[in-house]
Each structure stands twice: as C-alpha cells, then as structure tokens.
Amino acid sequence: MSFTSVVFYVLSAILIFSSFKVITAKNPVHAALYLVLAFVTSAGHWMLLESEFLAITLVLVYVGAVMVLFLFVLMMLDINIEKMREGFWRHFPLAGVIAAVMMGEMSLVLMRPEARLAEYTPRAALPADFSNIRELGLLLYTRYLYPFELASMVLLVAIVAAIALTMRKRKDTKFVNPGDQVAVRRNDRVRIVKMEAEKPAAAGDDAAAADQQQA
Amino acid sequence: MNWSDLNLMLALPEVVLLLAILAILLIDLFIPEDRKSVTYGLTLLTLVGLTAVQIVGFPAAPATTFSTMYISDPLASVVKIAMYAATFCVLVYGRQYNAARGMERGDYYTLTLFALLGMNVMVSASSFLTLYMGLELLSLALYALIAIQRDSMPGVEASMKYFVLGALASGLLLYGISMVYGATGTLDIATVARAIHAGNTNALLLTFGLVFLVAGLCFKLGAVPFHMWVPDVYHGSPTSVTMMIGAAPKLAAFVFILRILVQGLDALAVHWQGMLVLVSILSMLIGNVTAIAQTNIKRMLAYSTISHMGFLLLGVLAATPEGYSAALYYAVVYVFTSLVGFGILLVLSRKGFDCEKLSDLAGLNQRNSWYALLMLLAMFSMAGIPPMAGFYAKFAVISAVAHIGMVPLAVFAVLMSLIGAFYYLRVVKVIYFDAAEDNNEITVAGDIKLLLSLNAVALLVFGIVPDRLIEVCFAAVKQSLVLM
C-alpha cells in the first residue's frame, strides 16, 4: 500500500466519523465544529488529487467564511437542538439498519471482480509547474461557460428567496416618513364630533347609584 | 473552444427569459405594494413573448451550442411552449387567490419565472451537468414559493419536507451521475450513449449508477416508492403554488427522464425497463387505492398525481418512439387537466376560506352550474372517460405497452383506471347530487372565467380530435430522439 493510499484511508475515516458526528452531536456548536473538520478533511482529498486551488478555496470559503458566520449565529442564539429533533433517537435504530443494509449491498456490488475497479489506475503525477488556477479559469469561461452562468442564477435565486422569506416590515418600529408628516391635513388629525348637550340625570338614577356605593 | 461555436440564437428563449427576469426584478422595486398588477402584467407579457420567440425559432433538427451543453430540438420546443402556456394559466388562475392572502408580491412572480428558467434549462440540457443545474434552479425556486406565506405553519412545514427530501433525491442523482461518469469518462449525454454503444465501458458500474439515477428520477417525479413527499407538499402549500408544482415541473421532469434514460442510456433499456415496470405498477396501485380514502381534495389530487405518473411511465417503459410520444401526449393532457381541477378550487376559495375538503364542493351545481360543468369535464378527463382528452392519453400509453407484448401490464393499467374512476366520479356526485352547505356567492374576475373555460373546453376538443396534438408529439419525439 503506497503512502498516498494510507493518507487517503486515514482522511476518509476521519471524514466519515466527523460527518456522522455532525448529525448525532447533541450540542449544535460541536456539530458545527465537526462540520469544519469534515470540510478540512475533504480539502485533504482535493490535495491528494493535486487540485491545490480547490482545496484552498474549500478551506478559505467554507471554513474561513461560511462556518465562522454560522458559529457566530449558533452562539448568539440559544437553540435547544435536542428539543427540535424529538424522535430522532427513536427512529435512529430503523434508519441505521436501513443505512447499514444499503451500505452492505453497495459494497457487495462494487467489490465484485466485474466492477473492474483495478482498471482505474492513478494517473501520472502532474509536472511541478502545472497551474491549477490557469486550467480552471480556461475551462470555466470557455467550455463550462453555460453551467457557470447557471450557477450564478442559482445564487441569485438564493438571494431572492432569502429576502422573500425573511424581509418583513416591522410593526413596532417608530420610524416616521417625513414626507407623510409634511403632507398631513387638518382632517387627518382632528375630527369634530357633534354631540347632544348632556341632560341632568333623573332622580331615580341617583338613588340607584347611591345604593351601589353602599354595597 | 471557438467563439464561433457559441450560437446564442439557439438559446434565445433562455436569454430573453433571463433578461426579462432581471428587468422585472428591478422594475418591481419601484412599484408600490398595492399596484403589483404591473408586475403581473409584465410577467404575462414575458410569457407571451417567449412563446412567440419559441414558435418563430422552431428548430427543424437538433442543434447544440455552448460546447454541446445546450440542445435545441423539436421536443424541447414543444414542451417549452406547453410549459409557457401552463405557467400563464397558473398565474392567471392564482391571482385573485394570491391577492386575498397577501401573496401577490413581486417575489412570487420573479420566483415563478426563475422556476420556469430552471425548467427550460432542464428541457434543453444535453449534458448531465446542465441537467442538474436546471433541476437545482427549479427546486430552489419551488422551495421558496411553497413557504412564501411565511406565517402559515403548514406551508413552512411542506417547504421543509420538500427541501430535505429534494436534497436527498439530488444526492442520489449525483451519485448515479458520478458512476456513469466513472464508467464512460464523460458527462455529455450523446457521448455517453456513443461510448456505451461502442461497448468498451464498465457494465457493472453503469448498471449500479443506473439504479441511483432511476431512484432519483422517480423521487423528482413523485412515483412510488419515492412518493411520500407528494401528499404532504400538495396539502401544505397554498393552492396556487400546489397548482404550479403539479403543472409545468411535471413536463420538465418527463423530458429530464427522456434525456437521461432514452438519449443517454438507451443501451441499458433492458435494465431500466424492469425497474420502471415495478415503479409504474406500484404507483398506479398505491396512488389509486389511497386516493379513495382521502377527504381532503388536495390530498386526493396528490394521490391521483402519483397514479398518473405511473401511467406516464408506462409510455416511457415501452421504449419505443410510439411509447415516448404517447407519454409526452399524456404529460401535456394531464398538466392541463390538473390546471382545471386546481383552478376550480381557487375559484371557490375566497378571503379567509380555502376550498380544500371534498364537502366544500357539495352542491356546486346549485351554486354555479357553469363551474360545476368545468369540474365535471376535468374529473372525466382525469378518469379517462371517452370524449375527453384523458381517455385518448390513457388509450395511447396502454396500447404502447400492449404493442411490446406486455399484455398483463396493460390489463392491470385498465383495472387501475377503473378503480381511479371511482373517486373522480365521487367528486362529480358530490357536486351534482349533494345539497349545498355553503351558499356564499362565487365572485370571479372575467379573465379567470374565460381562460378556465377555454382550458376545460380544450380538454373536450383534444379528446374528440386528438390527431393534431398527437401528430405534433410524435413528430417532436421522432425528430429529437434519433437513436445513434
């Protein structure tokens, strides 16, 4: 077993373990930290494939920006995640059995000789001056122009959807529009109500009121 | 790549749609809350313009652009025109309903157009990568639309369910695609097909990937055993959004299946045929039998959708040009039938009241005999009763299956459509023979009434003279799915 294979298996074991902990950890902050671990180990996989740029981007963008923001939010809010996923542990045994059966079946299929996995040999190492970024840039803006533009559309939908779902006018805000204040008319503020002049109460009512006071 | 390969004219509908979305997104910012009819008008105008662009640039033969990532062919054009018409109906029928529930916001229209863009991309994708991007664009827009009434718990719950299960299905699809990529070394659908036909691919990996692909596709289509999300999402969404989910996306999902299974993996037809037979039988059985027990009409229509998807798959699994065109015809007819059904539910809803239960339809004939008649036409078409378009659609898929010698399956499909007729006719019985409990007057804008009537009458007309539409479907399939 070559050194690369050893690194691959070690990284994969850490990746599977941390992904599993992401969904089972009781403390949301721990779950987020395990997710960071998962990202870092996946970046290690990119490194093994000699895609240094993607590896660094994964760490910079996901770990450096997205997860830090996410951790901030998690620490600000006091979320009781155990309450939010009631029934998780109750259904866990059944789901676990199904997952184990699926995994067993998949590995049975893939480990058969007909899968001819041995044919997939590692490709020759790239020359030292090979530039990942250059190749990516060339492909992204030429061959993969269309999917690249579509990805930008997906991001735009995400923005529109996030705004549509979260932006609301607050009812308790004290903001007043100065334009409305200037444009106000007397009729908007003062209402003159005509009322009948009050008549002196009848003698019987007075007696009743006095009774009530005594009681 | 040469820049001369980049023929933007082929992708003109998508370009126009994208520019229109961006323009509407900006214009909408300057339109006050109470005058959203401007956004509505612009959206409808976009759809009309797109249809014109599509008809003028109708391709005679398949052609690709964007480094063979985009394909323009008659199949894509026919389906796109049907999707524009369906989206037009969805927006018109849903307008009053949305306005009464504070959903008539700019976001509703832009997200609808984004979903349409995603469907367009799916329909004319010729690479697994663009297929997937289109699917994600559509799904993301739909998740947001379902939850657009932020304060309605059922809507948010339905959106959440759809989101989680949709992500799972996308994962299955991607896993399948990665296996196909591993076996053939390419993501381009035509190249995948050529590589498999050349015969030097890894057969086991391909079949292994195929299982995941079929599972993911059935998830997206809502076929048994991957149907659990359908009733909950149909029930929980606002009715106007339910109508949208049940309309154009079904057409897009159908073409999605054709592109992957027929254009890409037709050499594996022996394998996917068996899987689809099972899925189709289960969908027809569980969809129809469970629909009988429903008292909520939205849930009933959800189970009816599941059974219709079973019928649709009959045409696909026949694996003949006849079968594919029958399935295309079935998909178009089903979409416009369900539009009438949901359209009536929207018409009967009003501010503070959603027409959801079967009993809400009681005595509709006494209240308004015209809408009762339209609902009758929709139900007859869904049940497949002769003069309606639904009959011919069922007949076409069943005969396609019978022609490839699967007579028991054809007989089973006929039996299932008999069971289905029970609950469709029960709706008709409730409308015509039960006494009305709700005597509120039905007030509907003239344009909704006109379009709904046209839509329902079209079901009758295409049932009596189906030749034109079936010819269009057959020609589109024949010219587009030229096998290598």
mmCIF file of C-alpha atoms in Angstrom, chain A residues 102 105-117 119-120 141-158 160-169 171, chain B residues 1 3 6 14 18 22 25 33 66-67 69-70 105 107 110-111 114 117 121 129-130 133-134 136-137 140-141 144 147-148 150-151 172 175 179 182-183 200-205 208 212:
data_model
loop_
_atom_site.group_PDB
_atom_site.id
_atom_site.type_symbol
_atom_site.label_atom_id
_atom_site.label_comp_id
_atom_site.label_asym_id
_atom_site.label_seq_id
_atom_site.Cartn_x
_atom_site.Cartn_y
_atom_site.Cartn_z
ATOM 1 C CA MET A 102 -27.724 -0.307 1.787
ATOM 2 C CA GLU A 105 -25.339 -4.105 -0.706
ATOM 3 C CA MET A 106 -23.379 -1.337 -2.368
ATOM 4 C CA SER A 107 -20.048 -2.683 -1.208
ATOM 5 C CA LEU A 108 -21.049 -6.218 -2.300
ATOM 6 C CA VAL A 109 -21.718 -4.897 -5.811
ATOM 7 C CA LEU A 110 -18.604 -2.755 -6.016
ATOM 8 C CA MET A 111 -16.278 -5.423 -4.624
ATOM 9 C CA ARG A 112 -17.205 -7.972 -7.263
ATOM 10 C CA PRO A 113 -14.492 -8.651 -9.859
ATOM 11 C CA GLU A 114 -16.875 -7.470 -12.635
ATOM 12 C CA ALA A 115 -16.616 -3.951 -11.256
ATOM 13 C CA ARG A 116 -13.029 -3.968 -12.618
ATOM 14 C CA LEU A 117 -12.029 -1.269 -10.159
ATOM 15 C CA GLU A 119 -8.507 -0.789 -14.092
ATOM 16 C CA TYR A 120 -8.859 2.667 -12.611
ATOM 17 C CA TYR A 141 -15.023 30.694 -19.053
ATOM 18 C CA THR A 142 -14.996 28.639 -22.247
ATOM 19 C CA ARG A 143 -16.252 25.070 -22.147
ATOM 20 C CA TYR A 144 -18.207 25.394 -18.943
ATOM 21 C CA LEU A 145 -19.492 28.898 -19.592
ATOM 22 C CA TYR A 146 -23.133 27.813 -19.634
ATOM 23 C CA PRO A 147 -23.136 25.859 -16.333
ATOM 24 C CA PHE A 148 -21.055 28.666 -14.813
ATOM 25 C CA GLU A 149 -23.713 31.227 -15.719
ATOM 26 C CA LEU A 150 -26.396 28.872 -14.426
ATOM 27 C CA ALA A 151 -24.568 28.651 -11.113
ATOM 28 C CA SER A 152 -24.779 32.434 -10.875
ATOM 29 C CA MET A 153 -28.542 32.143 -11.471
ATOM 30 C CA VAL A 154 -28.833 29.624 -8.651
ATOM 31 C CA LEU A 155 -27.104 32.102 -6.348
ATOM 32 C CA LEU A 156 -29.448 34.870 -7.499
ATOM 33 C CA VAL A 157 -32.465 32.667 -6.718
ATOM 34 C CA ALA A 158 -30.978 32.015 -3.286
ATOM 35 C CA VAL A 160 -34.262 36.486 -3.904
ATOM 36 C CA ALA A 161 -35.674 33.556 -1.920
ATOM 37 C CA ALA A 162 -33.858 34.550 1.263
ATOM 38 C CA ILE A 163 -35.171 38.100 1.009
ATOM 39 C CA ALA A 164 -38.679 36.942 0.132
ATOM 40 C CA LEU A 165 -38.772 34.616 3.136
ATOM 41 C CA THR A 166 -37.202 36.836 5.788
ATOM 42 C CA MET A 167 -37.741 40.500 4.975
ATOM 43 C CA ARG A 168 -40.785 41.935 6.659
ATOM 44 C CA LYS A 169 -41.890 45.353 7.713
ATOM 45 C CA LYS A 171 -44.822 46.723 13.193
ATOM 46 C CA MET B 1 -13.494 26.144 -27.917
ATOM 47 C CA TRP B 3 -16.216 31.606 -30.104
ATOM 48 C CA LEU B 6 -21.248 29.954 -29.283
ATOM 49 C CA GLU B 14 -33.453 31.347 -22.241
ATOM 50 C CA LEU B 18 -33.203 35.713 -18.143
ATOM 51 C CA LEU B 22 -33.645 40.711 -14.261
ATOM 52 C CA LEU B 25 -36.702 42.147 -10.523
ATOM 53 C CA GLU B 33 -47.365 47.263 -2.720
ATOM 54 C CA PHE B 66 -22.379 26.228 -25.559
ATOM 55 C CA SER B 67 -19.869 23.408 -26.242
ATOM 56 C CA MET B 69 -24.092 21.678 -23.212
ATOM 57 C CA TYR B 70 -27.304 23.075 -24.654
ATOM 58 C CA ARG B 105 -45.756 40.238 -4.151
ATOM 59 C CA ASP B 107 -41.100 37.822 -5.335
ATOM 60 C CA THR B 110 -39.871 36.528 -10.125
ATOM 61 C CA LEU B 111 -39.544 33.177 -8.354
ATOM 62 C CA PHE B 114 -36.867 31.586 -12.102
ATOM 63 C CA LEU B 117 -35.934 29.248 -16.368
ATOM 64 C CA VAL B 121 -32.613 24.602 -18.835
ATOM 65 C CA LEU B 129 -24.094 18.908 -15.606
ATOM 66 C CA THR B 130 -26.657 21.277 -17.125
ATOM 67 C CA MET B 133 -28.083 22.794 -12.685
ATOM 68 C CA GLY B 134 -31.540 23.254 -14.197
ATOM 69 C CA GLU B 136 -31.494 22.806 -8.742
ATOM 70 C CA LEU B 137 -32.642 26.142 -10.148
ATOM 71 C CA LEU B 140 -34.745 26.159 -5.103
ATOM 72 C CA ALA B 141 -37.370 28.466 -6.574
ATOM 73 C CA ALA B 144 -39.207 29.310 -1.580
ATOM 74 C CA ALA B 147 -43.056 28.799 2.035
ATOM 75 C CA ILE B 148 -43.995 32.198 0.615
ATOM 76 C CA ARG B 150 -44.173 32.827 5.974
ATOM 77 C CA ASP B 151 -46.620 32.768 8.827
ATOM 78 C CA LEU B 172 -28.987 10.053 -5.272
ATOM 79 C CA TYR B 175 -24.189 9.639 -7.085
ATOM 80 C CA MET B 179 -20.974 6.335 -11.546
ATOM 81 C CA GLY B 182 -16.732 6.822 -13.940
ATOM 82 C CA ALA B 183 -17.808 4.194 -16.458
ATOM 83 C CA ASN B 200 -15.912 -0.827 -24.037
ATOM 84 C CA THR B 201 -17.491 0.579 -20.870
ATOM 85 C CA ASN B 202 -17.712 -0.889 -17.415
ATOM 86 C CA ALA B 203 -21.150 -2.528 -17.492
ATOM 87 C CA LEU B 204 -21.428 -3.200 -13.769
ATOM 88 C CA LEU B 205 -20.654 0.383 -12.762
ATOM 89 C CA PHE B 208 -25.032 0.396 -10.474
ATOM 90 C CA PHE B 212 -29.437 5.535 -8.336
#
